[in-house]
Each structure stands twice: as structure tokens, then as C-alpha cells.
mmCIF file of C-alpha atoms and ligand atoms in Angstrom:
data_model
loop_
_atom_site.group_PDB
_atom_site.id
_atom_site.type_symbol
_atom_site.label_atom_id
_atom_site.label_comp_id
_atom_site.label_asym_id
_atom_site.label_seq_id
_atom_site.Cartn_x
_atom_site.Cartn_y
_atom_site.Cartn_z
ATOM 1 C CA MET U 1 11.344 8.997 3.718
ATOM 2 C CA GLY U 2 13.808 10.594 1.735
ATOM 3 C CA LEU U 3 16.293 9.717 -0.646
ATOM 4 C CA GLU U 4 18.779 7.370 1.591
ATOM 5 C CA LYS U 5 17.712 3.540 0.832
ATOM 6 C CA TYR U 6 17.128 4.461 -3.352
ATOM 7 C CA TRP U 7 21.371 5.813 -2.992
ATOM 8 C CA LYS U 8 22.130 3.798 -0.422
ATOM 9 C CA LYS U 9 20.639 0.736 -3.298
ATOM 10 C CA ARG U 10 22.620 1.689 -5.970
ATOM 11 C CA ASP U 11 26.145 1.980 -7.232
ATOM 12 C CA PHE U 12 26.024 5.399 -9.707
ATOM 13 C CA GLU U 13 28.907 4.353 -11.753
ATOM 14 C CA LYS U 14 27.365 1.425 -13.028
ATOM 15 C CA THR U 15 23.894 2.428 -13.341
ATOM 16 C CA LYS U 16 22.934 5.302 -15.809
ATOM 17 C CA GLU U 17 20.163 6.000 -12.975
ATOM 18 C CA PRO U 18 19.800 9.630 -11.693
ATOM 19 C CA GLU U 19 20.994 10.167 -8.196
ATOM 20 C CA GLY U 20 18.887 13.264 -8.775
ATOM 21 C CA ASN U 21 18.021 15.724 -5.220
ATOM 22 C CA VAL U 22 15.343 16.386 -2.815
ATOM 23 C CA GLU U 23 13.701 19.097 -4.699
ATOM 24 C CA ALA U 24 12.541 21.900 -2.691
ATOM 25 C CA ASP U 25 9.891 23.371 -5.100
ATOM 26 C CA ASP U 26 6.487 20.794 -5.521
ATOM 27 C CA GLY U 27 5.440 20.122 -8.384
ATOM 28 C CA ASN U 28 2.320 17.080 -9.129
ATOM 29 C CA ILE U 29 3.861 14.382 -11.595
ATOM 30 C CA TYR U 30 2.452 10.934 -12.093
ATOM 31 C CA VAL U 31 4.241 8.642 -13.977
ATOM 32 C CA ILE U 32 4.617 5.332 -14.249
ATOM 33 C CA GLN U 33 7.168 3.271 -15.377
ATOM 34 C CA LYS U 34 7.135 -0.052 -16.758
ATOM 35 C CA HIS U 35 10.369 -2.470 -15.386
ATOM 36 C CA ARG U 36 10.824 -5.854 -16.479
ATOM 37 C CA ALA U 37 12.989 -6.678 -14.047
ATOM 38 C CA THR U 38 13.814 -10.245 -11.913
ATOM 39 C CA HIS U 39 8.975 -9.925 -12.211
ATOM 40 C CA LEU U 40 7.343 -7.145 -14.727
ATOM 41 C CA HIS U 41 5.984 -4.611 -12.314
ATOM 42 C CA TYR U 42 4.629 -1.185 -12.967
ATOM 43 C CA ASP U 43 5.943 1.798 -11.077
ATOM 44 C CA LEU U 44 3.778 4.074 -9.341
ATOM 45 C CA ARG U 45 5.302 8.198 -8.909
ATOM 46 C CA LEU U 46 3.509 10.711 -7.609
ATOM 47 C CA GLU U 47 5.779 14.135 -7.132
ATOM 48 C CA MET U 48 5.238 14.450 -3.444
ATOM 49 C CA ASP U 49 7.422 16.260 -0.664
ATOM 50 C CA GLY U 50 10.973 17.141 -2.718
ATOM 51 C CA VAL U 51 10.305 13.023 -4.805
ATOM 52 C CA LEU U 52 8.612 10.832 -6.171
ATOM 53 C CA LYS U 53 6.516 8.665 -3.778
ATOM 54 C CA SER U 54 6.420 4.780 -5.547
ATOM 55 C CA TRP U 55 4.460 2.113 -5.737
ATOM 56 C CA ALA U 56 5.404 -1.283 -7.045
ATOM 57 C CA VAL U 57 2.097 -2.957 -8.606
ATOM 58 C CA PRO U 58 2.964 -6.041 -9.657
ATOM 59 C CA LYS U 59 -0.376 -6.409 -12.167
ATOM 60 C CA THR U 60 -1.262 -3.627 -14.741
ATOM 61 C CA PRO U 61 -2.621 -0.790 -13.838
ATOM 62 C CA PRO U 62 -6.384 -0.146 -13.806
ATOM 63 C CA THR U 63 -7.787 1.720 -16.332
ATOM 64 C CA GLU U 64 -11.484 1.098 -14.866
ATOM 65 C CA SER U 65 -13.343 0.875 -11.767
ATOM 66 C CA GLY U 66 -13.748 -2.472 -10.028
ATOM 67 C CA VAL U 67 -10.755 -3.496 -10.546
ATOM 68 C CA LYS U 68 -8.468 -2.710 -7.793
ATOM 69 C CA ARG U 69 -4.840 -3.654 -8.204
ATOM 70 C CA LEU U 70 -1.888 -4.278 -5.194
ATOM 71 C CA ALA U 71 0.542 -1.885 -4.529
ATOM 72 C CA VAL U 72 3.790 -2.286 -3.168
ATOM 73 C CA LEU U 73 5.371 1.749 -0.911
ATOM 74 C CA VAL U 74 9.084 1.208 -2.158
ATOM 75 C CA GLU U 75 11.387 4.224 -1.605
ATOM 76 C CA ASP U 76 11.418 7.649 -2.403
ATOM 77 C CA HIS U 77 13.112 7.808 -6.375
ATOM 78 C CA PRO U 78 14.474 11.182 -7.248
ATOM 79 C CA VAL U 79 12.120 13.293 -9.374
ATOM 80 C CA GLU U 80 14.140 13.575 -12.115
ATOM 81 C CA TYR U 81 13.623 9.517 -12.275
ATOM 82 C CA ALA U 82 10.400 10.337 -13.620
ATOM 83 C CA SER U 83 11.903 10.972 -17.302
ATOM 84 C CA PHE U 84 14.180 7.923 -17.104
ATOM 85 C CA GLU U 85 14.341 5.470 -19.257
ATOM 86 C CA GLY U 86 17.190 3.011 -20.341
ATOM 87 C CA THR U 87 18.007 -0.531 -19.267
ATOM 88 C CA ILE U 88 20.065 -1.393 -14.961
ATOM 89 C CA PRO U 89 23.014 -3.600 -15.991
ATOM 90 C CA GLU U 90 23.062 -6.553 -14.534
ATOM 91 C CA GLY U 91 24.454 -7.361 -11.096
ATOM 92 C CA GLN U 92 22.479 -3.510 -10.301
ATOM 93 C CA TYR U 93 19.534 -3.074 -8.123
ATOM 94 C CA GLY U 94 16.841 -3.172 -10.043
ATOM 95 C CA ALA U 95 18.241 -4.828 -12.948
ATOM 96 C CA GLY U 96 16.290 -4.731 -16.061
ATOM 97 C CA THR U 97 14.581 -2.471 -18.213
ATOM 98 C CA VAL U 98 12.628 0.274 -17.375
ATOM 99 C CA GLU U 99 9.991 2.090 -19.337
ATOM 100 C CA ILE U 100 6.911 4.813 -19.407
ATOM 101 C CA TRP U 101 4.115 3.078 -19.535
ATOM 102 C CA ASP U 102 1.660 6.738 -18.759
ATOM 103 C CA VAL U 103 2.754 9.775 -18.277
ATOM 104 C CA GLY U 104 1.306 12.848 -16.897
ATOM 105 C CA GLN U 105 0.178 15.148 -13.897
ATOM 106 C CA TYR U 106 -2.001 13.815 -10.635
ATOM 107 C CA ILE U 107 -4.527 16.707 -8.583
ATOM 108 C CA LEU U 108 -4.239 15.823 -5.335
ATOM 109 C CA LYS U 109 -7.972 15.572 -3.719
ATOM 110 C CA GLU U 110 -7.447 13.994 0.050
ATOM 111 C CA LYS U 111 -4.338 12.428 1.886
ATOM 112 C CA GLY U 112 -4.268 11.000 4.591
ATOM 113 C CA GLU U 113 -1.751 8.293 7.338
ATOM 114 C CA ASP U 114 -3.469 5.999 5.245
ATOM 115 C CA LYS U 115 -5.299 7.095 1.440
ATOM 116 C CA LEU U 116 -4.675 9.101 -1.141
ATOM 117 C CA VAL U 117 -7.614 10.172 -3.765
ATOM 118 C CA PHE U 118 -5.658 11.658 -6.531
ATOM 119 C CA GLU U 119 -7.047 12.732 -10.232
ATOM 120 C CA ILE U 120 -4.660 11.388 -12.767
ATOM 121 C CA LYS U 121 -4.393 12.965 -15.950
ATOM 122 C CA GLY U 122 -2.165 10.688 -17.994
ATOM 123 C CA SER U 123 -3.057 8.554 -21.517
ATOM 124 C CA LYS U 124 -3.471 5.711 -20.152
ATOM 125 C CA LEU U 125 -5.163 6.639 -16.831
ATOM 126 C CA ARG U 126 -6.901 9.680 -15.925
ATOM 127 C CA GLY U 127 -9.529 9.651 -13.440
ATOM 128 C CA VAL U 128 -10.105 10.009 -9.552
ATOM 129 C CA TYR U 129 -8.021 7.159 -7.724
ATOM 130 C CA CYS U 130 -7.414 6.080 -4.302
ATOM 131 C CA LEU U 131 -4.662 3.893 -2.918
ATOM 132 C CA VAL U 132 -5.253 2.956 0.724
ATOM 133 C CA ARG U 133 -3.017 1.585 3.337
ATOM 134 C CA PHE U 134 -3.762 -1.630 4.951
ATOM 135 C CA LYS U 135 -3.265 -0.129 8.171
ATOM 136 C CA GLY U 136 0.444 -0.212 8.787
ATOM 137 C CA ARG U 137 1.898 -1.718 5.955
ATOM 138 C CA LYS U 138 4.037 -1.496 3.764
ATOM 139 C CA ASN U 139 0.724 -2.666 1.268
ATOM 140 C CA TRP U 140 -1.724 -0.499 -0.004
ATOM 141 C CA LEU U 141 -4.440 -1.023 -2.604
ATOM 142 C CA PHE U 142 -4.485 0.821 -6.004
ATOM 143 C CA PHE U 143 -7.938 1.451 -8.061
ATOM 144 C CA LYS U 144 -10.547 3.958 -10.477
ATOM 145 C CA LYS U 145 -12.934 5.179 -7.912
ATOM 146 C CA LYS U 146 -14.426 6.636 -10.828
HETATM 147 MN MN1 MN Y 201 11.230 -1.668 -9.651
#
């Protein structure tokens, strides 16, 4: 996907969010940012292919198995975004406040077009999680496997 969509949506003269770039090396950052925008949501991000693959989760991310959450795939974010906290000004894309809700690392267990299985090593979220895509859609389900 790259960062074109990310850059296009933002005016870096006006927002303090990082402009960033696609990283050559791959790490394994896991972060969830609580984003109080028009609608409160949680942005789940996983470092993959030099960017942060990102999903917007409208409800509190699941800490226990048995709870399934909708996770809407959004544009890739730069890796630097993982440490971003602050206020996105009025009139800018995603206007509101961003705070880190949980952070750590993840270990990829399975990767397919429509399914990711990974172990999350965060503070709030720990254990094996799945992201499963509704065929051909931006909508995924996010849940704890065990
Ligand atoms: Mn967001």
C-alpha cells in the first residue's frame, strides 16, 4: 500500500503527526492508539513491510477470548507514528486527540491475504490474536484466540 494515502490525507504544515517514510528494515512494533476523533476508536497498528499496517477498532480491543471486534483496515502509517501522541488540529484529517493505549511487540504466526495470526506482547493485550478479513472487504474481525 505504501504511504501515499497517508500523505495525501494530511497537511504537515498544520498537523504534528510525522511525515515519515517507508522503512527498509522490518521490526515488530505493536501499538494501539486511543483516538478521540469524531467517533472514539482504537487504532491497532502492526509494523509490517516497512510501515504500520493499521485498523480502526470502534470498540475497546478485546483482552479476553470470546469477544470479537470489528476492525476496519485504514491507510498504512509510517513506523514513526507508533510513538505519536497529541492533538490533531480542528479541520485536519482525524482531528482530535491521540494517546498510546497499549504498546509492545508482536510475533507473526500466520500471514495470509485474509488472515493474520500473531502473538501480542503488550501490557493490556497479551496472547495469540487473529485478524480475519470479510472476503474482499476493508472489514476484518479482531479477536483473541487464546
Ligand atoms: Mn484513528
